[in-house]
Amino acid sequence: MLAFAIRRLIEALLVMLAVALLAFVLFRYVGDPVSQMAGQDTSLEDRIRLRQELGLDDPVFVQFARFIANAVRLDFGISYQMKQPVLALLAERFPATIELALAAALLAVALGIPMGVYTGINRDSWLSKVFLTLSLIGVSLPTFLIGIILIYVFSVWLHLLPSFGRGEVVSVGAWHTGLLTASGLKALILPAITLGLFQMTLVTRLVRAEMLEVLRTDYIKFARARGLSNRAVHFGHALKNTLVPVITVIGLQLGAIIAFAIITETVFQWPGMGLMFIQAVQFADIPVMSAYLLLVAFLFVAINLIVDLVYVRIDPRIRILGRGQ
Amino acid sequence: MPEPVLSVRHLKVGFPTRRGTLTAVDGVSFDIAAGEVLGVVGESGAGKSLTGAAIIGLIEPPGRILGGEIYLGGQRIDTLTAEAMRKVRGRRIGTVFQDPLTSLNPLYPIGDQIVETIRTHTPLSRAAARKRAVALLRETGVQGAEERLDGYPHEFSGGMRQRVVLALALCAEPELLIADEPTTALDVSIQAQIIALLKRLAKERGTAVLIITHDMGVIAEMADRVSVMYSGRIVEIGPVREVVLSPRHPYTRGLMGSIPPLAARVPRLTQIPGAMPRLDAIPAGCAFHPRCPQAFDRCRVERPERLAVAPSCEAACWLYAVPRVAPAEVGA
């Protein structure tokens, strides 16, 4: 188990290093920072001095090492657009995105798994057909369209929920949360549905497919032949086997939810990292872009690592594989 | 004669399809007494496994029982509700399937699976059920039963897993054990051990056993009586010695002829020409007649009933109709 964890950790570090190289390249080759910083009347000597001070005349690998050392200390430089440290900007936006992503993921899992199990067990019931039709719609509609439809119905037409923003926010230590106020919760509903709907249908379909697969296996047949109740067969034996691959996908999707909250945040003007990233792209704000790149990569790698470890806990067979290699 | 543990009468199982119903088991009848082992042999698709599935009420849909009756200890069970039938499974009928490698849930320790089954069928506490599980594993020959209770299925070899499966099938002391190809997936050396174990456990408990296999060796080793199935019907049934040494039905003769003898070298094994008919193309009359070397006119039009051919031996073949004109009554 420990060897398995360490091996995975080393792999994760290698991935992060590769991403850091990309972020670094982005930084170095999208333009010359000196010409962006210096005015027209800066003398050639001043430019050379500035270049030396910034360390830009060092060999590339020295610069890369410095970039990594800074990134490890969470120093991502100053935003060109906001003139503030990138870290502070990200820290300010991070809670909004995380709360939105977790609400969406919770929605997807809490509704998707029961729907998947139901449609897997009751293959031919009319309710299953309703669920499957809905999930087909959820899979095929693009996110921005879902967001716009929801805004039209619930904000414009019914005046029930706000169409943009995050509502009132309360500070809990360094974390700004919208989960503790009524307006914050109300503002969360539509974006969370928009972001979570696709994931929910994905989870439903995946759980259903896995459930059908597992229900055909010999050990389920044998469990029935042992006279176990339907409940024990479905929820004790089938569901746990279903969840092994489902957990992997949900974990990866959580990364995707965070990374691709960009569209939802844009539609709902949600003050999260995705919205900031879109603005950074428009202003060619490279420090923000590269920091966002690193952060998203880090989240993906971290989630992957956690999923792998959870996987080992659930499926005893992998423990052996981990030990064997 | 005491009442048989299992009594199957005119069992008919089929699959409804768009082009009518395909009958896969057609008019199968047999009895098994307490402590008796009945073997069912036949080629793949002869309806052996489906007969077993019908008895435990677990035919895969859309297949279903079309007719006939099944009695367990005198009680009719094919008409029970799903819930009542569930209580019969595991409690009164134990089942062993072909592949021990896939019969156990890979995510739970084997002890949990045994305890779960015991507790489903008996009022035992968790601790008592665990003790019982250890005793069962010892009885089925799992070494170091106590420690191995917390092992996962993948930590056991195939033979060991089949012993665990056997312990699971027997954990509520059922009256009837159905073993569907219990040794097919095992090494030859392990097969003999499992057969011996199965035989001993059944004899000790007086359990009636229905063993389904295509391996005549298993039948000869284990069964008291054997029923040979062809195309959904029993073509011959009788004591193993009788059927093996002097097969009456031409199909059984072909089957025996295709087993290589150990004692003598034979240049060429007997072969039954052709193949078993598909379910949607079962010929009229005797289903075997297109392949039968002794078929005559009657075989092509009239389906043979089971006729007494020797003491407690029956064959469904017109060759044994005493006056070769009218079918005799079905032997008792």
XYZ file of C-alpha atoms in Angstrom:
657
model
C 0.000 0.000 0.000
C 2.755 2.452 0.988
C 4.924 1.503 -1.979
C 1.900 1.930 -4.216
C 1.217 5.403 -2.763
C 4.838 6.473 -3.154
C 5.000 5.255 -6.733
C 1.840 7.149 -7.574
C 3.189 10.253 -5.835
C 6.363 10.214 -7.921
C 4.288 9.846 -11.074
C 2.152 12.800 -9.982
C 5.265 14.939 -9.442
C 6.515 14.110 -12.940
C 3.205 15.185 -14.437
C 3.324 18.450 -12.493
C 6.852 19.074 -13.729
C 5.736 18.614 -17.324
C 2.851 21.019 -16.857
C 5.173 23.528 -15.181
C 7.389 23.382 -18.259
C 4.400 24.249 -20.449
C 3.407 27.106 -18.165
C 6.989 28.337 -18.216
C 7.182 28.172 -21.993
C 3.927 30.103 -22.187
C 5.500 32.751 -19.980
C 8.758 33.053 -21.901
C 7.690 32.851 -25.485
C 4.414 34.708 -25.716
C 6.315 37.969 -25.676
C 9.279 39.804 -24.230
C 8.409 41.030 -20.729
C 11.118 43.683 -20.908
C 9.605 45.398 -23.910
C 6.207 45.265 -22.195
C 7.592 46.841 -19.019
C 10.007 49.364 -20.499
C 8.832 52.608 -22.007
C 9.875 53.953 -25.411
C 12.566 56.210 -23.933
C 14.292 53.537 -21.828
C 17.952 53.415 -22.807
C 19.599 50.277 -24.063
C 21.744 50.104 -20.888
C 18.620 50.298 -18.719
C 17.016 47.519 -20.729
C 20.087 45.321 -20.274
C 20.131 46.079 -16.547
C 16.407 45.257 -16.255
C 17.022 42.049 -18.176
C 19.811 41.134 -15.747
C 17.716 42.025 -12.693
C 14.860 39.848 -13.926
C 17.357 37.079 -14.634
C 16.287 36.857 -18.262
C 19.835 36.497 -19.554
C 20.447 33.383 -17.486
C 20.443 30.014 -19.263
C 16.924 28.685 -19.880
C 17.211 25.824 -17.399
C 18.284 28.242 -14.647
C 15.236 30.335 -15.405
C 13.028 27.226 -15.359
C 14.472 26.187 -12.004
C 13.742 29.650 -10.665
C 10.196 29.487 -12.043
C 9.632 26.166 -10.281
C 11.158 27.414 -7.037
C 8.793 30.387 -7.150
C 5.799 28.218 -8.004
C 6.549 25.902 -5.099
C 6.506 28.951 -2.826
C 3.195 29.860 -4.528
C 4.779 32.961 -6.031
C 3.220 33.310 -9.483
C 4.223 36.929 -10.066
C 2.084 40.006 -10.546
C -0.956 40.165 -12.784
C -0.359 42.515 -15.747
C -3.985 43.522 -15.722
C -4.810 43.887 -12.015
C -1.334 44.877 -10.788
C -1.808 42.522 -7.815
C -0.019 39.303 -6.871
C -1.593 36.440 -8.814
C -1.784 34.319 -5.684
C -3.996 36.885 -3.932
C -6.268 37.074 -6.963
C -6.587 33.290 -7.153
C -7.152 32.965 -3.412
C -9.971 35.469 -3.658
C -11.659 33.598 -6.509
C -10.889 30.037 -5.418
C -13.742 29.580 -2.854
C -16.387 30.661 -5.368
C -15.278 28.054 -7.920
C -14.816 25.294 -5.343
C -18.240 25.847 -3.823
C -19.859 25.834 -7.243
C -17.957 22.732 -8.339
C -18.706 20.788 -5.173
C -22.396 21.717 -5.301
C -22.515 20.527 -8.914
C -20.641 17.313 -8.101
C -22.891 16.622 -5.113
C -25.934 17.085 -7.307
C -24.501 14.773 -9.942
C -23.629 12.013 -7.481
C -26.647 12.312 -5.175
C -29.099 12.098 -8.063
C -27.042 10.283 -10.668
C -26.184 7.166 -8.657
C -29.750 6.411 -7.446
C -31.104 7.043 -10.932
C -28.461 4.799 -12.431
C -29.153 2.017 -9.947
C -32.892 2.319 -10.468
C -32.683 2.197 -14.238
C -30.211 -0.685 -14.006
C -32.456 -2.822 -11.811
C -35.830 -1.896 -13.300
C -34.761 -1.985 -16.883
C -38.207 -1.936 -18.427
C -40.219 0.274 -16.085
C -41.683 3.476 -17.517
C -39.858 5.568 -14.909
C -36.539 4.174 -16.168
C -37.475 5.242 -19.662
C -38.286 8.747 -18.393
C -34.911 8.922 -16.613
C -33.052 7.723 -19.668
C -34.794 10.173 -21.966
C -33.968 13.010 -19.569
C -30.374 11.889 -19.361
C -30.146 11.839 -23.140
C -31.264 15.458 -23.175
C -28.759 16.291 -20.435
C -25.904 14.696 -22.349
C -26.728 16.390 -25.636
C -27.560 19.977 -24.572
C -24.529 22.279 -24.417
C -23.830 23.835 -21.019
C -24.320 27.454 -22.050
C -27.716 26.624 -23.526
C -28.836 24.916 -20.315
C -27.690 27.991 -18.371
C -29.553 30.375 -20.638
C -32.737 28.283 -20.563
C -32.600 28.088 -16.765
C -32.074 31.865 -16.510
C -34.982 32.442 -18.870
C -37.353 30.172 -16.964
C -36.419 30.799 -13.339
C -35.127 34.385 -13.421
C -36.800 36.173 -16.285
C -40.102 34.344 -16.356
C -40.778 33.128 -12.802
C -38.622 35.682 -10.937
C -37.638 32.957 -8.463
C -33.848 32.904 -8.595
C -31.121 35.444 -9.384
C -29.601 35.253 -12.852
C -26.046 36.312 -12.011
C -23.525 36.812 -9.227
C -22.945 34.957 -6.036
C -25.315 36.691 -3.630
C -24.187 37.771 -0.202
C -20.871 36.354 0.964
C -19.675 35.756 4.522
C -16.017 35.417 5.503
C -15.054 32.392 7.519
C -11.366 32.986 8.171
C -9.747 33.426 4.773
C -12.620 31.662 2.992
C -15.475 33.699 1.540
C -18.527 31.479 1.492
C -21.912 31.982 -0.068
C -23.301 28.870 1.592
C -24.333 30.590 4.810
C -26.658 33.238 3.452
C -30.064 32.784 1.875
C -29.174 34.911 -1.130
C -25.883 33.044 -1.544
C -27.660 29.681 -1.580
C -30.305 30.952 -3.967
C -27.631 32.253 -6.301
C -25.886 28.875 -6.221
C -28.875 26.829 -7.421
C -28.961 27.678 -11.124
C -25.192 27.602 -11.768
C -24.882 24.316 -9.850
C -27.654 22.715 -11.914
C -26.119 24.040 -15.118
C -22.699 22.699 -14.259
C -23.948 19.465 -12.669
C -26.605 18.359 -15.161
C -24.202 16.957 -17.717
C -22.210 15.181 -15.013
C -25.392 13.796 -13.480
C -26.528 12.250 -16.751
C -23.032 10.903 -17.252
C -23.085 9.277 -13.803
C -26.594 7.904 -14.384
C -25.629 6.280 -17.663
C -22.374 4.957 -16.337
C -23.919 3.475 -13.181
C -26.702 1.940 -15.253
C -24.305 0.338 -17.702
C -22.097 -0.979 -14.909
C -25.105 -2.239 -12.976
C -26.406 -4.170 -15.991
C -22.944 -5.604 -16.490
C -22.549 -6.643 -12.855
C -26.053 -8.135 -12.623
C -25.067 -10.554 -15.376
C -22.021 -11.867 -13.531
C -21.780 -15.329 -12.011
C -21.376 -14.092 -8.468
C -24.695 -12.253 -8.679
C -26.321 -15.410 -10.045
C -24.703 -17.347 -7.219
C -25.801 -14.743 -4.649
C -29.380 -15.233 -5.860
C -28.965 -18.997 -5.764
C -27.906 -18.634 -2.125
C -31.326 -17.131 -1.454
C -30.126 -13.659 -0.498
C -32.796 -10.981 -0.594
C -33.043 -8.721 -3.612
C -31.885 -5.867 -1.442
C -28.749 -7.699 -0.371
C -28.034 -8.741 -3.960
C -28.594 -5.302 -5.471
C -27.166 -3.035 -2.828
C -24.757 -5.314 -1.003
C -23.208 -7.215 -3.876
C -23.979 -5.401 -7.129
C -23.655 -1.753 -6.101
C -20.211 -2.048 -4.566
C -18.860 -3.729 -7.681
C -20.524 -1.065 -9.782
C -18.833 1.713 -7.859
C -15.258 0.693 -8.599
C -15.162 2.178 -12.106
C -17.726 4.837 -11.239
C -15.455 6.335 -8.583
C -12.653 6.754 -11.103
C -14.886 8.578 -13.511
C -16.477 10.755 -10.836
C -13.035 11.703 -9.564
C -11.843 12.678 -13.020
C -15.084 14.519 -13.658
C -14.600 16.535 -10.472
C -11.380 17.853 -11.981
C -13.239 18.550 -15.193
C -16.009 20.359 -13.320
C -13.488 22.677 -11.688
C -11.496 23.226 -14.859
C -14.459 23.716 -17.143
C -16.586 25.789 -14.812
C -15.400 28.547 -17.161
C -18.548 28.448 -19.308
C -20.973 28.322 -16.418
C -19.122 31.081 -14.604
C -19.245 33.223 -17.723
C -22.971 32.638 -18.281
C -23.841 33.443 -14.659
C -21.085 36.054 -14.088
C -19.979 33.838 -11.204
C -16.921 35.490 -9.612
C -14.744 32.382 -9.743
C -11.407 31.415 -11.250
C -12.930 30.461 -14.591
C -14.333 33.930 -15.129
C -10.990 35.397 -14.116
C -9.236 33.121 -16.591
C -11.468 34.255 -19.460
C -10.718 37.866 -18.589
C -7.008 37.060 -18.344
C -7.075 35.559 -21.834
C -8.726 38.676 -23.208
C -5.994 40.873 -21.675
C -3.111 38.459 -22.442
C -2.444 38.394 -18.698
C 0.166 35.643 -18.833
C 1.006 35.274 -15.090
C -2.680 34.641 -14.343
C -2.993 32.189 -17.227
C 0.074 30.207 -16.271
C -0.911 30.126 -12.589
C -4.397 28.921 -13.556
C -2.845 26.272 -15.751
C -0.678 25.050 -12.881
C -3.560 25.122 -10.404
C -5.921 23.146 -12.641
C -3.195 20.626 -13.396
C -2.509 20.316 -9.696
C -6.189 19.681 -8.948
C -6.374 17.006 -11.657
C -3.247 15.284 -10.441
C -4.306 15.477 -6.786
C -7.792 14.107 -7.528
C -6.316 11.326 -9.626
C -4.014 10.387 -6.810
C -6.874 10.328 -4.299
C -9.029 8.268 -6.666
C -6.246 5.723 -7.073
C -5.888 5.398 -3.331
C -9.661 5.106 -2.775
C -9.760 2.479 -5.512
C -7.217 0.415 -3.606
C -9.339 0.630 -0.483
C -12.446 -0.618 -2.281
C -10.980 -3.315 -4.487
C -8.711 -5.725 -2.627
C -7.344 -7.151 -5.872
C -5.446 -3.953 -6.633
C -3.610 -4.167 -3.326
C -1.928 -7.260 -4.654
C -0.995 -5.587 -7.928
C 0.496 -2.676 -5.994
C 2.573 -5.042 -3.911
C 3.611 -7.161 -6.856
C 5.254 -4.458 -8.892
C -40.823 -46.384 -1.171
C -40.287 -43.112 0.692
C -41.314 -39.868 -0.886
C -38.580 -38.504 -3.171
C -36.853 -35.268 -2.169
C -37.242 -33.852 -5.638
C -39.878 -34.801 -8.089
C -40.030 -33.189 -11.523
C -43.051 -33.913 -13.708
C -43.359 -33.079 -17.407
C -41.256 -29.949 -17.016
C -41.370 -27.682 -20.045
C -39.192 -24.581 -20.330
C -39.137 -22.228 -23.274
C -38.286 -18.817 -24.646
C -41.000 -16.722 -26.231
C -39.686 -15.097 -29.407
C -41.255 -13.094 -32.177
C -41.599 -16.227 -34.264
C -43.311 -18.298 -31.597
C -42.055 -20.064 -28.499
C -38.861 -22.103 -28.592
C -39.037 -25.090 -26.290
C -35.664 -25.879 -24.728
C -36.774 -28.399 -22.093
C -39.669 -30.576 -23.148
C -41.533 -32.937 -20.851
C -38.723 -33.817 -18.490
C -39.656 -36.030 -15.522
C -37.471 -37.575 -12.841
C -37.264 -38.214 -9.083
C -34.356 -38.008 -6.681
C -34.531 -39.786 -3.312
C -32.770 -38.617 -0.154
C -29.053 -39.430 -0.325
C -29.286 -40.293 -3.988
C -27.145 -38.713 -6.677
C -28.742 -38.239 -10.068
C -26.454 -37.237 -12.894
C -27.708 -35.389 -15.945
C -25.526 -35.668 -19.043
C -25.851 -34.307 -22.506
C -24.250 -31.982 -25.017
C -24.276 -28.224 -24.623
C -27.748 -26.953 -25.340
C -29.457 -30.214 -24.422
C -31.335 -28.395 -21.659
C -29.429 -29.748 -18.653
C -28.556 -26.425 -17.053
C -31.945 -24.980 -17.845
C -33.569 -27.868 -15.982
C -31.418 -26.992 -12.957
C -32.252 -23.296 -13.279
C -35.966 -24.125 -13.489
C -35.810 -26.105 -10.243
C -34.258 -23.208 -8.324
C -36.569 -20.727 -10.035
C -33.769 -18.726 -11.631
C -34.335 -19.003 -15.362
C -32.933 -15.948 -17.103
C -35.758 -13.939 -18.630
C -37.313 -14.072 -21.176
C -37.086 -17.840 -20.570
C -39.837 -19.289 -18.405
C -41.518 -22.480 -17.258
C -44.255 -23.329 -19.741
C -45.676 -26.355 -18.014
C -45.166 -29.255 -15.645
C -44.729 -29.476 -11.922
C -41.792 -29.473 -9.526
C -42.153 -30.886 -6.023
C -39.614 -30.506 -3.227
C -40.302 -32.808 -0.271
C -43.874 -33.162 -1.503
C -44.452 -29.419 -1.725
C -45.042 -27.890 -5.107
C -42.424 -25.166 -5.633
C -42.759 -24.031 -9.228
C -45.873 -22.038 -8.357
C -44.415 -20.296 -5.286
C -44.138 -16.501 -5.206
C -40.732 -14.969 -5.912
C -40.232 -14.194 -2.227
C -41.226 -17.692 -1.052
C -38.964 -19.213 -3.708
C -36.071 -17.029 -2.557
C -36.420 -18.602 0.888
C -36.269 -22.070 -0.657
C -33.037 -21.227 -2.464
C -30.035 -21.568 -0.230
C -32.190 -22.894 2.621
C -33.640 -26.063 1.044
C -31.812 -26.179 -2.269
C -28.088 -25.506 -2.377
C -26.446 -24.685 -5.675
C -22.907 -24.991 -7.013
C -22.065 -23.404 -10.333
C -19.473 -24.235 -12.898
C -16.864 -21.579 -12.361
C -15.621 -21.150 -8.804
C -13.389 -18.319 -9.992
C -16.371 -16.121 -10.727
C -18.960 -17.474 -8.280
C -17.669 -15.435 -5.354
C -17.971 -11.685 -5.045
C -14.392 -10.411 -5.419
C -14.905 -7.439 -3.095
C -15.882 -9.282 0.081
C -13.884 -11.672 2.263
C -15.203 -15.213 1.881
C -16.133 -15.334 5.576
C -18.493 -12.388 5.133
C -20.178 -14.150 2.224
C -20.675 -17.356 4.207
C -21.881 -15.526 7.321
C -24.279 -13.478 5.213
C -25.799 -16.625 3.728
C -26.065 -18.404 7.077
C -27.728 -15.408 8.655
C -30.178 -15.057 5.765
C -31.489 -18.554 6.450
C -31.024 -19.088 10.179
C -31.558 -16.973 13.284
C -27.885 -17.370 14.299
C -25.957 -14.402 15.693
C -22.961 -13.012 13.798
C -20.503 -14.750 16.136
C -22.343 -18.083 15.971
C -22.596 -17.850 12.196
C -18.847 -17.226 12.034
C -18.194 -20.344 14.119
C -20.429 -22.295 11.816
C -18.578 -20.900 8.811
C -15.256 -22.105 10.250
C -16.735 -25.562 10.865
C -18.092 -25.694 7.324
C -14.794 -24.673 5.781
C -13.007 -27.341 7.821
C -15.516 -29.878 6.643
C -14.990 -28.919 3.019
C -11.249 -29.244 3.517
C -10.056 -25.632 3.571
C -6.804 -25.606 5.527
C -6.448 -23.059 8.320
C -10.143 -22.194 8.048
C -10.110 -19.683 10.876
C -7.454 -17.423 9.383
C -8.645 -17.846 5.819
C -12.117 -16.604 6.702
C -10.913 -13.031 6.216
C -9.212 -13.813 2.910
C -10.572 -12.457 -0.349
C -11.581 -14.842 -3.163
C -8.540 -13.942 -5.278
C -6.294 -15.224 -2.517
C -7.634 -18.764 -3.018
C -6.807 -21.268 -5.739
C -9.547 -22.580 -8.024
C -9.966 -25.829 -6.098
C -10.057 -24.001 -2.770
C -12.630 -21.592 -4.111
C -14.845 -24.462 -5.217
C -14.593 -25.826 -1.664
C -15.720 -22.412 -0.388
C -18.589 -22.438 -2.890
C -19.528 -25.906 -1.670
C -19.481 -24.666 1.936
C -21.757 -21.817 0.849
C -24.150 -24.201 -0.882
C -24.343 -26.461 2.165
C -24.412 -23.837 4.893
C -28.136 -24.109 5.602
C -28.185 -27.932 5.374
C -30.331 -28.108 2.231
C -32.291 -31.232 1.282
C -31.218 -30.922 -2.320
C -27.933 -29.889 -3.874
C -27.796 -28.881 -7.515
C -24.286 -28.945 -8.916
C -24.072 -27.494 -12.417
C -20.776 -28.603 -13.982
C -19.029 -28.346 -10.600
C -15.657 -29.540 -11.872
C -15.541 -28.404 -15.468
C -13.450 -25.312 -14.747
C -10.970 -27.158 -12.533
C -7.699 -28.981 -13.109
C -8.104 -32.697 -13.653
C -6.218 -33.479 -10.433
C -8.489 -31.149 -8.444
C -11.627 -32.500 -10.130
C -11.273 -35.870 -8.451
C -10.846 -34.270 -5.034
C -13.926 -32.091 -5.434
C -15.994 -35.032 -6.678
C -14.923 -37.146 -3.716
C -15.713 -34.291 -1.346
C -19.113 -33.662 -2.892
C -19.937 -37.344 -2.685
C -18.844 -37.636 0.957
C -20.715 -34.526 2.108
C -23.910 -35.587 0.372
C -23.737 -39.123 1.776
C -23.051 -37.887 5.330
C -25.998 -35.541 5.269
C -28.376 -37.636 3.199
C -28.609 -34.773 0.730
C -30.157 -35.510 -2.615
C -27.855 -34.360 -5.410
C -28.587 -33.351 -8.970
C -25.296 -33.175 -10.801
C -25.245 -31.659 -14.257
C -22.240 -32.417 -16.433
C -21.111 -33.447 -19.874
C -18.377 -35.605 -18.391
C -19.291 -39.305 -18.218
C -16.287 -39.814 -15.939
C -17.846 -37.560 -13.309
C -21.131 -39.445 -13.622
C -19.473 -42.832 -13.299
C -17.534 -41.649 -10.254
C -20.303 -39.899 -8.444
C -23.850 -40.673 -9.544
C -26.206 -43.490 -8.539
C -28.486 -42.932 -11.473
C -28.014 -41.061 -14.694
C -30.361 -39.372 -17.084
C -29.189 -38.662 -20.611
C -30.663 -35.577 -22.241
C -30.915 -34.819 -25.909
C -32.589 -31.790 -27.427
C -34.539 -30.902 -24.296
C -35.764 -34.422 -23.554
C -34.590 -37.287 -21.416
C -33.746 -40.101 -23.814
C -32.524 -42.603 -21.261
C -32.575 -42.838 -17.489
C -31.432 -45.586 -15.166
C -28.776 -46.823 -12.753
C -25.293 -45.694 -13.806
C -23.930 -49.247 -14.221
C -26.817 -50.231 -16.409
C -26.658 -47.157 -18.635
C -22.875 -47.128 -18.960
C -22.384 -50.844 -19.514
C -25.399 -51.551 -21.667
C -26.779 -48.345 -23.145
C -30.137 -48.856 -24.837
C -30.847 -45.631 -26.658
C -28.842 -45.200 -29.867
C -27.794 -41.721 -28.703
C -26.463 -43.059 -25.408
C -24.632 -45.769 -27.316
C -23.039 -43.143 -29.518
C -22.122 -41.125 -26.447
C -20.459 -44.107 -24.762
C -18.670 -45.043 -27.972
C -17.127 -41.616 -28.155
C -15.300 -42.041 -24.837
C -11.763 -43.332 -25.353
C -11.259 -46.553 -23.364
C -8.133 -46.711 -21.203
C -7.515 -50.439 -21.522
C -7.433 -50.943 -25.255
C -6.077 -48.936 -28.136
C -8.815 -48.045 -30.576
C -7.893 -46.800 -34.026
C -10.867 -44.495 -34.244
C -13.545 -43.387 -31.755
C -17.184 -43.760 -32.686
C -18.708 -40.562 -33.860
C -22.345 -39.518 -34.047
C -22.788 -37.913 -37.456
C -24.414 -34.503 -37.572
C -25.184 -32.118 -34.727
C -27.964 -31.584 -32.227
C -30.831 -29.661 -33.883
C -31.293 -25.972 -33.158
C -34.222 -25.035 -30.943
C -36.194 -23.626 -33.848
C -35.653 -26.705 -36.022
C -36.387 -29.707 -33.808
C -37.568 -32.445 -36.184
C -40.941 -34.126 -35.808
C -41.081 -37.502 -34.114
C -37.919 -38.473 -32.282
C -35.550 -35.489 -32.188
C -32.607 -37.840 -32.718
C -33.923 -39.640 -35.820
C -31.917 -37.695 -38.450
C -28.696 -38.860 -36.786
C -29.879 -42.284 -35.678
C -28.422 -45.292 -37.508
C -31.455 -47.418 -36.543
C -34.250 -44.971 -37.302
C -37.320 -46.331 -39.023
C -40.610 -44.861 -40.246
C -42.309 -44.506 -36.893
C -39.387 -42.466 -35.503
C -39.956 -39.820 -38.148
C -43.601 -39.180 -37.269
C -44.281 -40.163 -33.687
C -42.423 -38.917 -30.654
C -41.282 -41.870 -28.507
C -42.454 -42.075 -24.904
C -40.158 -43.352 -22.191
C -40.393 -47.142 -22.140
C -39.179 -49.550 -19.510
C -36.220 -51.399 -21.024
C -34.729 -53.036 -17.930
C -35.398 -52.952 -14.164
C -35.657 -49.208 -13.237
C -34.264 -48.354 -16.646
C -36.150 -46.382 -19.253
C -35.372 -45.262 -22.770
C -37.360 -43.051 -25.088
C -36.911 -45.091 -28.235
C -39.304 -46.966 -30.485
C -36.823 -49.825 -30.771
C -38.109 -50.989 -27.404
C -41.832 -50.781 -28.061
C -42.754 -54.420 -27.550
C -45.403 -54.671 -30.192
C -43.838 -52.385 -32.750
C -47.187 -50.812 -33.556
C -48.685 -49.072 -30.525
C -46.696 -47.146 -27.923
C -46.620 -48.860 -24.529
C -47.597 -47.054 -21.343
C -44.887 -44.952 -19.694
C -42.962 -47.057 -17.196
C -43.466 -46.052 -13.566
